[in-house]
Tab-separated table of C-alpha atoms in Angstrom:
chain	number	residue	atom	x	y	z
A	1	MET	CA	-0.688	0.349	-0.028
A	2	SER	CA	1.208	3.683	-1.096
A	3	THR	CA	1.742	5.557	2.500
A	4	ALA	CA	1.748	9.457	2.778
A	5	SER	CA	5.655	10.194	2.852
A	6	SER	CA	7.010	13.124	4.591
A	7	PRO	CA	9.217	15.196	1.863
A	8	VAL	CA	9.222	18.198	2.577
A	9	SER	CA	8.961	19.420	7.223
A	10	ALA	CA	7.124	22.715	8.136
A	11	ALA	CA	10.821	23.798	9.922
A	12	PRO	CA	10.595	27.536	10.649
A	13	GLY	CA	12.186	29.922	8.604
A	14	LYS	CA	12.569	27.461	5.382
A	15	ALA	CA	11.525	29.324	2.542
A	16	PHE	CA	8.577	28.908	0.926
A	17	PRO	CA	8.882	25.962	-1.848
A	18	VAL	CA	8.744	27.978	-5.020
A	19	ALA	CA	6.325	24.895	-6.399
A	20	ILE	CA	3.170	25.874	-4.365
A	21	ILE	CA	3.566	29.140	-5.579
A	22	PHE	CA	3.353	27.720	-9.385
A	23	ALA	CA	0.243	25.246	-8.431
A	24	LEU	CA	-2.155	27.782	-6.477
A	25	ILE	CA	-1.251	30.300	-10.342
A	26	ALA	CA	-1.590	27.529	-12.655
A	27	ALA	CA	-5.083	27.080	-10.639
A	28	LEU	CA	-5.575	30.136	-10.835
A	29	ALA	CA	-5.227	30.682	-14.315
A	30	ILE	CA	-7.919	27.634	-15.448
A	31	ALA	CA	-10.448	28.943	-12.369
A	32	LEU	CA	-10.697	32.140	-14.248
A	33	MET	CA	-10.410	31.409	-17.642
A	34	PRO	CA	-13.392	31.536	-20.268
A	35	THR	CA	-15.653	28.846	-19.135
A	36	PRO	CA	-15.478	26.283	-22.139
A	37	SER	CA	-18.564	24.965	-24.305
A	38	GLY	CA	-19.816	21.813	-22.312
A	39	LEU	CA	-17.624	22.354	-18.825
A	40	THR	CA	-19.533	23.565	-15.322
A	41	ILE	CA	-17.635	26.270	-13.765
A	42	ALA	CA	-18.274	24.131	-10.810
A	43	GLY	CA	-17.017	21.463	-13.159
A	44	GLN	CA	-13.265	23.871	-13.733
A	45	ARG	CA	-12.949	24.520	-10.856
A	46	ILE	CA	-12.685	21.001	-10.241
A	47	LEU	CA	-9.864	21.108	-12.661
A	48	ALA	CA	-8.337	24.159	-11.662
A	49	ILE	CA	-7.630	21.984	-7.886
A	50	LEU	CA	-7.060	18.974	-9.458
A	51	VAL	CA	-3.638	20.218	-11.470
A	52	PHE	CA	-2.723	22.374	-7.855
A	53	ALA	CA	-2.960	18.375	-6.659
A	54	VAL	CA	-0.806	16.926	-9.811
A	55	ILE	CA	1.747	20.168	-9.451
A	56	VAL	CA	2.281	19.419	-4.910
A	57	TRP	CA	2.666	15.446	-5.353
A	58	LEU	CA	4.692	15.241	-8.517
A	59	THR	CA	7.039	17.885	-6.815
A	60	GLU	CA	6.385	16.540	-3.085
A	61	ALA	CA	6.363	20.422	-2.398
A	62	LEU	CA	4.554	19.129	0.874
A	63	ASP	CA	3.495	16.028	3.460
A	64	TYR	CA	0.609	14.336	2.186
A	65	ALA	CA	-1.227	14.977	4.396
A	66	VAL	CA	-0.922	18.866	4.439
A	67	SER	CA	-1.296	18.751	0.746
A	68	SER	CA	-4.348	16.951	1.178
A	69	VAL	CA	-5.562	18.933	4.165
A	70	LEU	CA	-5.011	21.875	1.980
A	71	ILE	CA	-7.094	20.619	-1.085
A	72	VAL	CA	-10.171	19.891	1.152
A	73	ALA	CA	-9.812	23.964	1.614
A	74	LEU	CA	-9.503	24.036	-1.910
A	75	MET	CA	-12.741	22.924	-3.093
A	76	ALA	CA	-14.574	24.060	0.378
A	77	LEU	CA	-14.183	27.835	-1.365
A	78	ALA	CA	-14.004	27.075	-4.723
A	79	LEU	CA	-17.167	24.844	-5.171
A	80	GLY	CA	-18.870	26.243	-2.099
A	81	THR	CA	-19.165	29.872	-4.378
A	82	ALA	CA	-19.949	27.807	-8.085
A	83	PRO	CA	-22.849	28.187	-9.086
A	84	VAL	CA	-24.939	25.271	-9.323
A	85	GLY	CA	-28.094	24.132	-11.271
A	86	ALA	CA	-30.371	26.298	-13.191
A	87	ALA	CA	-31.330	29.458	-11.108
A	88	GLY	CA	-27.729	29.803	-10.691
A	89	GLU	CA	-27.906	29.849	-6.939
A	90	LEU	CA	-24.395	29.171	-5.035
A	91	LEU	CA	-23.634	25.320	-2.964
A	92	GLY	CA	-22.334	27.149	0.288
A	93	THR	CA	-19.720	26.874	1.539
A	94	GLY	CA	-20.643	23.823	3.853
A	95	LYS	CA	-22.800	21.762	1.467
A	96	ALA	CA	-19.017	21.652	-0.417
A	97	LEU	CA	-17.491	20.804	2.467
A	98	GLY	CA	-19.211	18.136	2.903
A	99	LYS	CA	-18.688	16.572	-0.699
A	100	ALA	CA	-14.697	17.477	0.253
A	101	LEU	CA	-14.725	15.437	3.309
A	102	SER	CA	-17.114	13.465	1.376
A	103	GLY	CA	-14.388	10.989	1.005
A	104	PHE	CA	-14.220	9.632	4.064
A	105	SER	CA	-17.119	8.168	4.574
A	106	ASN	CA	-16.241	5.431	1.901
A	107	THR	CA	-16.242	2.268	2.699
A	108	ALA	CA	-13.604	2.004	0.931
A	109	LEU	CA	-11.778	4.029	3.376
A	110	ALA	CA	-13.109	2.061	6.472
A	111	LEU	CA	-11.436	-1.490	4.353
A	112	VAL	CA	-7.716	0.789	4.272
A	113	ALA	CA	-8.615	2.074	7.894
A	114	ALA	CA	-8.900	-1.820	9.158
A	115	ALA	CA	-6.230	-3.376	6.972
A	116	LEU	CA	-3.706	-0.790	8.857
A	117	PHE	CA	-4.614	-2.035	12.070
A	118	LEU	CA	-4.775	-5.637	10.866
A	119	SER	CA	-0.999	-5.016	10.030
A	120	VAL	CA	-0.233	-3.014	13.660
A	121	ALA	CA	-1.588	-6.300	15.414
A	122	MET	CA	0.767	-8.405	12.974
A	123	THR	CA	3.420	-6.382	14.182
A	124	ALA	CA	2.478	-6.349	17.337
A	125	THR	CA	2.776	-10.403	17.982
A	126	GLY	CA	5.721	-10.596	16.079
A	127	LEU	CA	3.930	-12.386	13.497
A	128	ASP	CA	5.388	-11.420	11.064
A	129	ARG	CA	8.861	-11.543	11.439
A	130	ARG	CA	8.195	-15.609	12.645
A	131	ILE	CA	6.653	-15.672	8.725
A	132	ALA	CA	9.362	-14.630	7.102
A	133	TYR	CA	12.179	-16.199	9.401
A	134	ARG	CA	9.766	-19.423	9.006
A	135	THR	CA	9.811	-19.462	4.744
A	136	LEU	CA	13.789	-18.385	4.757
A	137	ASN	CA	14.818	-21.119	6.741
A	138	ARG	CA	13.417	-23.669	4.771
A	139	VAL	CA	15.198	-22.125	1.244
A	140	GLY	CA	18.388	-22.987	2.558
A	141	THR	CA	21.134	-20.793	2.026
A	142	THR	CA	22.387	-20.194	-0.893
A	143	ALA	CA	21.954	-16.936	-3.537
A	144	LYS	CA	19.471	-18.305	-5.250
A	145	GLY	CA	16.679	-19.430	-2.113
A	146	VAL	CA	17.095	-16.542	-0.486
A	147	LEU	CA	16.357	-14.522	-3.320
A	148	LEU	CA	13.211	-16.689	-4.337
A	149	GLY	CA	12.680	-16.826	0.112
A	150	GLY	CA	12.832	-13.117	-0.907
A	151	ILE	CA	9.573	-12.833	-3.285
A	152	ALA	CA	7.289	-15.912	-1.405
A	153	VAL	CA	7.456	-13.777	1.924
A	154	THR	CA	6.353	-10.734	0.201
A	155	ILE	CA	3.858	-12.580	-1.585
A	156	ILE	CA	2.323	-14.370	1.916
A	157	LEU	CA	2.956	-10.975	3.609
A	158	SER	CA	0.809	-9.624	0.669
A	159	LEU	CA	-1.952	-11.633	1.836
A	160	MET	CA	-2.142	-10.445	5.356
A	161	VAL	CA	-0.371	-6.918	5.758
A	162	PRO	CA	-1.877	-5.042	3.009
A	163	SER	CA	0.377	-1.807	3.612
A	164	ALA	CA	3.566	-1.841	0.280
A	165	THR	CA	5.358	0.436	3.319
A	166	ALA	CA	5.383	-1.807	6.477
A	167	ARG	CA	5.648	-4.848	4.842
A	168	VAL	CA	9.152	-3.690	3.107
A	169	ALA	CA	9.445	-2.133	6.706
A	170	CYS	CA	9.338	-6.092	7.914
A	171	VAL	CA	11.378	-7.536	5.685
A	172	VAL	CA	14.428	-5.252	5.250
A	173	PRO	CA	16.255	-6.097	9.042
A	174	ILE	CA	15.439	-9.362	7.912
A	175	MET	CA	17.618	-9.162	4.871
A	176	SER	CA	20.166	-7.681	6.538
A	177	GLY	CA	20.334	-10.078	8.394
A	178	ILE	CA	21.212	-12.713	5.714
A	179	ILE	CA	23.360	-9.916	4.362
A	180	ALA	CA	25.037	-10.146	7.056
A	181	ALA	CA	25.248	-13.713	7.279
A	182	PHE	CA	26.984	-13.847	3.886
A	183	GLY	CA	29.579	-12.234	4.969
A	184	VAL	CA	29.538	-9.902	2.193
A	185	ASP	CA	29.853	-6.180	1.791
A	186	LYS	CA	26.258	-4.595	2.267
A	187	ARG	CA	26.870	-2.548	-0.990
A	188	SER	CA	28.019	-5.945	-3.424
A	189	LEU	CA	25.452	-7.130	-6.000
A	190	PHE	CA	23.915	-9.359	-3.849
A	191	ALA	CA	23.144	-7.577	-1.557
A	192	ALA	CA	21.697	-5.070	-3.887
A	193	SER	CA	19.860	-7.735	-5.744
A	194	LEU	CA	18.288	-8.776	-2.886
A	195	MET	CA	16.889	-5.620	-1.115
A	196	ILE	CA	15.899	-4.665	-5.200
A	197	VAL	CA	14.090	-8.043	-5.090
A	198	VAL	CA	11.952	-6.822	-2.361
A	199	ALA	CA	10.908	-3.547	-3.649
A	200	GLN	CA	10.642	-5.132	-7.238
A	201	ALA	CA	8.173	-8.346	-5.412
A	202	THR	CA	5.855	-5.687	-3.370
A	203	SER	CA	5.177	-3.321	-6.506
A	204	ILE	CA	4.458	-6.745	-8.627
A	205	TRP	CA	2.378	-7.982	-5.809
A	206	ASN	CA	0.219	-5.101	-4.893
A	207	MET	CA	-1.370	-6.082	-8.093
A	208	GLY	CA	-2.478	-9.479	-7.878
A	209	ILE	CA	-3.688	-9.154	-4.088
A	210	MET	CA	-6.851	-7.006	-3.142
A	211	THR	CA	-6.432	-5.622	-0.171
A	212	SER	CA	-2.230	-5.034	-0.551
A	213	ALA	CA	-2.060	-1.544	-1.455
A	214	ALA	CA	-4.805	1.279	-1.046
A	215	GLN	CA	-4.569	2.268	-4.945
A	216	ASN	CA	-6.857	-0.633	-4.842
A	217	MET	CA	-9.154	0.422	-2.250
A	218	LEU	CA	-9.211	3.785	-4.015
A	219	THR	CA	-10.210	1.680	-7.789
A	220	ILE	CA	-13.056	0.146	-5.720
A	221	GLY	CA	-14.154	3.552	-4.354
A	222	PHE	CA	-14.199	5.312	-7.483
A	223	LEU	CA	-15.728	2.095	-9.517
A	224	GLN	CA	-18.850	1.991	-6.495
A	225	LYS	CA	-19.506	5.785	-6.595
A	226	SER	CA	-19.444	5.963	-10.389
A	227	ILE	CA	-21.245	2.257	-11.996
A	228	GLY	CA	-22.622	1.191	-8.774
A	229	GLU	CA	-20.176	-2.585	-9.606
A	230	THR	CA	-16.950	-3.619	-7.593
A	231	PRO	CA	-15.112	-6.538	-8.913
A	232	SER	CA	-15.059	-9.504	-5.371
A	233	TRP	CA	-11.902	-10.088	-4.034
A	234	ALA	CA	-11.423	-12.865	-5.755
A	235	ASP	CA	-12.253	-11.604	-9.281
A	236	TRP	CA	-9.213	-9.456	-8.054
A	237	LEU	CA	-7.168	-12.492	-7.414
A	238	MET	CA	-8.223	-14.264	-10.056
A	239	ALA	CA	-7.451	-12.078	-12.685
A	240	GLY	CA	-4.387	-10.429	-10.374
A	241	ALA	CA	-2.466	-13.565	-9.545
A	242	PRO	CA	-1.795	-15.348	-12.616
A	243	TYR	CA	0.071	-12.349	-13.603
A	244	ALA	CA	1.485	-11.063	-10.556
A	245	ALA	CA	3.205	-14.689	-10.562
A	246	ILE	CA	4.391	-14.701	-14.219
A	247	MET	CA	6.296	-11.049	-13.289
A	248	SER	CA	7.866	-12.575	-10.337
A	249	ALA	CA	9.618	-15.615	-11.864
A	250	ALA	CA	10.581	-12.353	-14.938
A	251	LEU	CA	12.294	-10.129	-12.064
A	252	PHE	CA	13.840	-13.164	-10.481
A	253	ILE	CA	15.514	-14.031	-13.836
A	254	LEU	CA	16.404	-10.503	-14.837
A	255	VAL	CA	17.756	-10.229	-11.367
A	256	ARG	CA	20.125	-13.839	-11.442
A	257	ARG	CA	20.929	-12.986	-15.288
A	258	LEU	CA	22.419	-8.727	-14.511
A	259	MET	CA	23.601	-8.910	-10.539
A	260	PRO	CA	24.548	-12.070	-10.154
A	261	PRO	CA	25.796	-12.715	-6.807
A	262	GLU	CA	29.749	-12.860	-5.708
A	263	LYS	CA	29.173	-16.490	-4.529
A	264	GLU	CA	26.412	-19.109	-4.456
A	265	SER	CA	26.436	-20.188	-1.330
A	266	ILE	CA	27.623	-19.914	2.684
A	267	GLU	CA	28.227	-21.714	6.204
A	268	GLY	CA	26.220	-21.261	9.081
A	269	GLY	CA	23.384	-18.819	6.900
A	270	LYS	CA	21.215	-21.081	7.991
A	271	GLU	CA	21.536	-21.918	11.704
A	272	ALA	CA	21.250	-18.247	11.888
A	273	VAL	CA	17.367	-17.791	10.733
A	274	ARG	CA	17.271	-20.817	12.966
A	275	GLN	CA	19.053	-19.029	15.954
A	276	ALA	CA	16.631	-16.044	15.776
A	277	LEU	CA	13.700	-18.471	15.480
A	278	SER	CA	15.072	-19.375	18.200
A	279	ASP	CA	15.598	-16.341	20.091
A	280	MET	CA	11.425	-14.985	19.123
A	281	GLY	CA	10.431	-18.712	20.947
A	282	PRO	CA	7.325	-21.390	20.354
A	283	MET	CA	3.958	-19.157	18.564
A	284	SER	CA	1.814	-17.165	21.370
A	285	SER	CA	-1.738	-17.561	21.901
A	286	ALA	CA	-1.472	-13.642	20.086
A	287	GLU	CA	0.323	-14.691	17.405
A	288	TRP	CA	-2.424	-18.476	17.080
A	289	ARG	CA	-5.065	-15.763	17.542
A	290	VAL	CA	-3.813	-12.980	14.885
A	291	LEU	CA	-3.280	-16.009	12.112
A	292	ILE	CA	-6.615	-17.691	12.558
A	293	THR	CA	-8.479	-14.488	12.487
A	294	ILE	CA	-6.843	-13.673	8.802
A	295	ALA	CA	-6.859	-17.471	7.538
A	296	LEU	CA	-10.832	-16.823	8.171
A	297	LEU	CA	-10.684	-13.118	6.561
A	298	ILE	CA	-9.240	-15.258	3.783
A	299	SER	CA	-11.459	-17.337	3.554
A	300	PHE	CA	-13.823	-14.940	3.301
A	301	TRP	CA	-12.637	-12.601	1.072
A	302	VAL	CA	-12.596	-15.770	-1.148
A	303	THR	CA	-15.578	-16.998	-1.539
A	304	GLU	CA	-17.203	-13.656	-1.354
A	305	LYS	CA	-20.923	-13.640	-3.634
A	306	GLU	CA	-19.780	-18.100	-4.172
A	307	LEU	CA	-20.468	-18.917	-0.697
A	308	HIS	CA	-21.795	-15.803	1.512
A	309	ASP	CA	-22.778	-12.216	0.463
A	310	ILE	CA	-20.790	-10.188	3.101
A	311	ASP	CA	-18.637	-8.070	1.957
A	312	THR	CA	-15.318	-7.600	2.102
A	313	THR	CA	-15.210	-4.504	4.190
A	314	THR	CA	-17.308	-5.929	6.725
A	315	VAL	CA	-15.665	-9.516	7.073
A	316	THR	CA	-12.278	-6.699	7.577
A	317	ILE	CA	-14.219	-4.756	10.614
A	318	VAL	CA	-15.609	-8.012	11.839
A	319	GLY	CA	-12.038	-9.574	12.096
A	320	LEU	CA	-10.900	-6.290	13.628
A	321	ALA	CA	-12.929	-5.773	16.569
A	322	PHE	CA	-12.180	-8.974	17.399
A	323	LEU	CA	-8.446	-8.187	17.794
A	324	PHE	CA	-9.776	-5.272	19.876
A	325	LEU	CA	-12.036	-7.574	22.281
A	326	PRO	CA	-10.594	-7.462	25.921
A	327	ARG	CA	-8.426	-10.569	26.831
A	328	ILE	CA	-9.299	-11.898	23.663
A	329	GLY	CA	-7.789	-9.541	21.306
A	330	VAL	CA	-3.986	-9.023	20.876
A	331	MET	CA	-3.583	-4.840	20.546
A	332	THR	CA	-4.524	-1.278	22.856
A	333	TRP	CA	-6.128	1.306	20.824
A	334	PRO	CA	-3.085	3.445	22.348
A	335	GLN	CA	-0.841	0.924	20.620
A	336	VAL	CA	-2.872	1.391	16.518
A	337	GLN	CA	-2.433	5.531	17.973
A	338	LYS	CA	1.037	4.955	17.907
A	339	GLN	CA	1.704	2.709	14.842
A	340	VAL	CA	-1.161	3.524	12.540
A	341	PRO	CA	-0.366	6.012	9.343
A	342	TRP	CA	-2.786	8.229	9.398
A	343	GLY	CA	-1.033	10.548	7.136
A	344	THR	CA	-2.069	7.245	4.355
A	345	ILE	CA	-6.199	7.397	6.010
A	346	VAL	CA	-5.923	11.632	5.743
A	347	VAL	CA	-4.033	10.874	2.074
A	348	PHE	CA	-6.902	8.162	0.968
A	349	GLY	CA	-10.319	10.350	1.607
A	350	VAL	CA	-9.435	13.538	0.175
A	351	GLY	CA	-8.087	11.421	-2.679
A	352	ILE	CA	-11.511	9.879	-2.862
A	353	SER	CA	-13.259	12.968	-2.511
A	354	LEU	CA	-11.152	15.264	-5.034
A	355	GLY	CA	-12.149	11.572	-7.703
A	356	THR	CA	-15.926	12.088	-6.841
A	357	ALA	CA	-16.247	15.466	-7.284
A	358	LEU	CA	-14.916	15.309	-10.462
A	359	LEU	CA	-16.815	12.466	-11.529
A	360	ASP	CA	-19.698	14.851	-10.292
A	361	THR	CA	-19.397	17.548	-11.550
A	362	LYS	CA	-19.358	16.440	-15.220
A	363	ALA	CA	-15.302	17.056	-15.342
A	364	ALA	CA	-14.405	13.807	-15.896
A	365	THR	CA	-16.580	13.407	-18.650
A	366	TRP	CA	-15.155	16.458	-20.044
A	367	LEU	CA	-11.756	15.199	-19.988
A	368	ALA	CA	-12.549	12.090	-21.675
A	369	ASP	CA	-14.479	13.926	-24.956
A	370	ILE	CA	-11.281	15.524	-24.875
A	371	VAL	CA	-8.909	12.492	-24.689
A	372	VAL	CA	-11.081	10.029	-26.740
A	373	ARG	CA	-11.372	12.865	-29.587
A	374	ALA	CA	-7.774	13.582	-30.016
A	375	LEU	CA	-6.957	9.389	-29.250
A	376	HIS	CA	-9.154	8.619	-32.072
A	377	LEU	CA	-10.572	5.992	-29.674
A	378	GLU	CA	-13.988	5.747	-30.616
A	379	THR	CA	-12.065	3.831	-33.374
A	380	LEU	CA	-9.952	1.196	-31.362
A	381	GLY	CA	-11.514	-1.893	-30.202
A	382	SER	CA	-11.252	-2.680	-26.423
A	383	PHE	CA	-7.980	-4.054	-26.558
A	384	GLY	CA	-6.408	-1.641	-28.536
A	385	ILE	CA	-8.049	0.859	-26.107
A	386	PHE	CA	-6.174	-0.759	-22.722
A	387	ALA	CA	-2.898	-1.128	-24.893
A	388	GLY	CA	-3.364	2.979	-25.304
A	389	LEU	CA	-4.747	3.413	-21.372
A	390	SER	CA	-2.125	1.012	-20.136
A	391	LEU	CA	1.038	3.091	-21.926
A	392	PHE	CA	0.138	6.607	-20.697
A	393	LEU	CA	-0.606	4.737	-17.138
A	394	VAL	CA	3.101	3.360	-17.224
A	395	LEU	CA	4.801	6.266	-18.502
A	396	ILE	CA	3.100	8.953	-16.440
A	397	HIS	CA	3.455	6.848	-13.001
A	398	ILE	CA	7.569	7.815	-13.988
A	399	GLY	CA	6.314	11.261	-12.072
A	400	PHE	CA	4.363	10.215	-9.850
A	401	ALA	CA	6.139	9.076	-6.273
A	402	SER	CA	3.114	7.782	-4.821
A	403	ALA	CA	0.313	5.280	-6.546
A	404	THR	CA	-2.386	6.524	-4.299
A	405	SER	CA	-2.266	10.360	-5.682
A	406	LEU	CA	-1.886	9.029	-9.575
A	407	THR	CA	-5.245	6.850	-8.737
A	408	SER	CA	-6.877	10.024	-7.370
A	409	ALA	CA	-5.803	12.239	-9.711
A	410	LEU	CA	-6.557	10.003	-12.929
A	411	LEU	CA	-8.714	6.606	-12.151
A	412	PRO	CA	-11.343	9.167	-12.189
A	413	ILE	CA	-10.691	10.328	-15.808
A	414	MET	CA	-10.211	6.750	-17.140
A	415	ILE	CA	-13.541	5.528	-16.614
A	416	ALA	CA	-15.199	7.995	-17.218
A	417	VAL	CA	-13.528	7.412	-20.697
A	418	LEU	CA	-14.358	3.579	-20.559
A	419	GLN	CA	-18.203	4.851	-20.022
A	420	ARG	CA	-18.015	7.853	-22.591
A	421	LEU	CA	-16.957	4.887	-25.634
A	422	GLY	CA	-19.660	2.551	-24.747
A	423	GLY	CA	-19.721	-0.847	-26.718
A	424	ASP	CA	-18.305	-3.791	-25.603
A	425	ILE	CA	-16.448	-1.882	-22.817
A	426	ASN	CA	-16.132	-3.642	-19.676
A	427	VAL	CA	-15.842	-0.739	-17.625
A	428	MET	CA	-15.558	-2.504	-14.593
A	429	GLY	CA	-13.234	-5.228	-15.900
A	430	MET	CA	-11.171	-2.504	-17.608
A	431	THR	CA	-10.457	-0.547	-15.141
A	432	MET	CA	-9.986	-3.563	-12.351
A	433	LEU	CA	-7.241	-3.493	-15.120
A	434	LEU	CA	-5.608	-0.280	-15.765
A	435	GLY	CA	-5.818	-0.014	-11.497
A	436	PHE	CA	-3.080	-3.214	-12.676
A	437	VAL	CA	-0.733	-0.440	-14.353
A	438	VAL	CA	-0.829	2.176	-11.514
A	439	SER	CA	0.974	-0.799	-9.320
A	440	PHE	CA	3.939	0.045	-12.869
A	441	GLY	CA	6.567	1.607	-9.780
A	442	PHE	CA	9.373	-0.086	-11.029
A	443	ILE	CA	11.828	2.586	-12.406
A	444	LEU	CA	12.913	4.649	-9.993
A	445	PRO	CA	13.345	4.667	-6.662
A	446	ILE	CA	11.070	7.608	-6.216
A	447	ASN	CA	7.924	5.680	-7.760
A	448	ALA	CA	6.896	3.912	-4.780
A	449	PRO	CA	7.707	4.433	-0.954
A	450	GLN	CA	8.850	0.927	-0.273
A	451	ASN	CA	11.295	1.790	-2.640
A	452	MET	CA	12.713	4.449	-0.859
A	453	VAL	CA	12.868	2.074	2.676
A	454	CYS	CA	15.007	-0.380	0.380
A	455	LEU	CA	17.214	2.500	-1.020
A	456	GLY	CA	17.646	3.828	2.816
A	457	THR	CA	19.793	0.568	3.509
A	458	GLU	CA	22.262	2.059	1.424
A	459	THR	CA	22.783	-1.911	-0.784
A	460	PHE	CA	22.029	-0.559	-4.392
A	461	THR	CA	22.009	3.013	-6.120
A	462	SER	CA	19.458	4.352	-7.971
A	463	LYS	CA	21.441	3.820	-11.469
A	464	GLN	CA	21.385	-0.551	-10.733
A	465	PHE	CA	17.813	-0.254	-9.237
A	466	THR	CA	16.614	1.640	-13.073
A	467	LYS	CA	18.097	-1.059	-14.685
A	468	ILE	CA	16.162	-3.891	-13.319
A	469	GLY	CA	13.107	-1.670	-13.441
A	470	LEU	CA	13.220	-0.860	-17.511
A	471	TRP	CA	13.679	-4.173	-17.950
A	472	LEU	CA	10.486	-5.049	-16.001
A	473	THR	CA	8.432	-2.387	-16.849
A	474	GLY	CA	9.185	-3.402	-20.772
A	475	ILE	CA	8.641	-6.871	-19.609
A	476	GLY	CA	5.508	-6.056	-17.739
A	477	TYR	CA	4.020	-3.833	-20.093
A	478	ILE	CA	3.923	-6.658	-22.758
A	479	LEU	CA	2.923	-8.999	-20.129
A	480	LEU	CA	-0.085	-7.117	-19.712
A	481	LEU	CA	-1.019	-7.199	-23.929
A	482	VAL	CA	-0.400	-11.159	-23.753
A	483	PHE	CA	-3.233	-11.207	-20.792
A	484	ALA	CA	-5.389	-8.398	-22.932
A	485	LEU	CA	-5.424	-11.199	-25.711
A	486	THR	CA	-5.889	-15.044	-23.827
A	487	TRP	CA	-6.424	-14.599	-19.484
A	488	TRP	CA	-8.163	-11.607	-19.369
A	489	LYS	CA	-10.015	-12.063	-22.653
A	490	PHE	CA	-11.205	-15.164	-22.071
A	491	LEU	CA	-12.601	-13.663	-18.543
A	492	GLY	CA	-14.666	-11.379	-20.138
A	493	TYR	CA	-12.354	-8.211	-19.311
A	494	ILE	CA	-11.312	-7.116	-22.133
């Protein structure tokens, strides 16, 4: 899951970021220009706020949570003073503020918050570290085995820890210990390849599992708002997991070919992992309760719409409530207060509000008409439309440091484009597939928070990361097209 980072602090005496001034000027220029035909004044102002948000997000001129508060203020003022209806009366700042905060009542936000709380339970009991150690204990002490173990740990934790940054934060210290056990320099090819695999595999499995990343939940929220239909957890897994599995194999082969390790095996590596497991002792009752709860959650997620009609969000909140119960649960509210990244929840809620406003004011539809005409999308079939929109998302992601912000800015427009084209396009299915593409943060370390966590270990350079990332992006895009012509077409999404 992409989390809110803190690129700029509000330290006294620090120069006011030029990017914010530029963003405000750009937003004012759009808001004050003559209203184009087919666009309402409210829609024009939302587009101005969208431009402001994109510039601030691209430049990281503000902390993401701080920028979200500013976006709420701008929406309340801009929409509150915009005329609505045939009589041209003003909406009013009170109602406009309600629209700016509407994302916080979305069930997708509740799912993200509940999932983040669950990750606290994993960390508080040490279950995440135990799973990682047990997995690595089974793969042996060869360089090949450790790389496979790193991917396996990422997949397992993706099912249980819905925050990409939290998953990486759990795995990185373990991998650092393995690097030390191998007796190689932290700038060695082995160390670099291991940390790059952890970062890239995390992005890959953000696509494979719906509850593994915030941007996926944001996609679900926009679909619910725009068409009232969403894929189930199992639908997402059926479409995304095969793709993620092949991408994981490609990642493994690329790293082995492009960054061969200095040595293939060590003595004592497995003993080090076993010692770490021994130090943890036997599984506690708290760990068992978390493990059983997560196993039950997964079983309910997988069987949604097949054996029962309880939605993913409700199931998750019920499981969370169990883990909070006195004497039965495993965590307290003070623990959650300290460990949950509340900025992520704020960013997510405001992202939903901004995207919803784009849809409600028809600004997304107006932009969609421009995109369709400019790219002649109406002349293309479903495959051509998916190929073009996917390539656009892959390229524009290079400038974004947050998949959540990219989803907030562009997914509502993508949905409007697909609705505008109509015909035999499966809007829900293709939007889900475009949601996969949003997680393509492979090229630069700044393209995803988990990349930056791994870069902070100083085991690899940006150049090494990009070398692997460019190959992975190219293979990933080609694989998107192959799946669009085969598996996803068979499922009825293309």
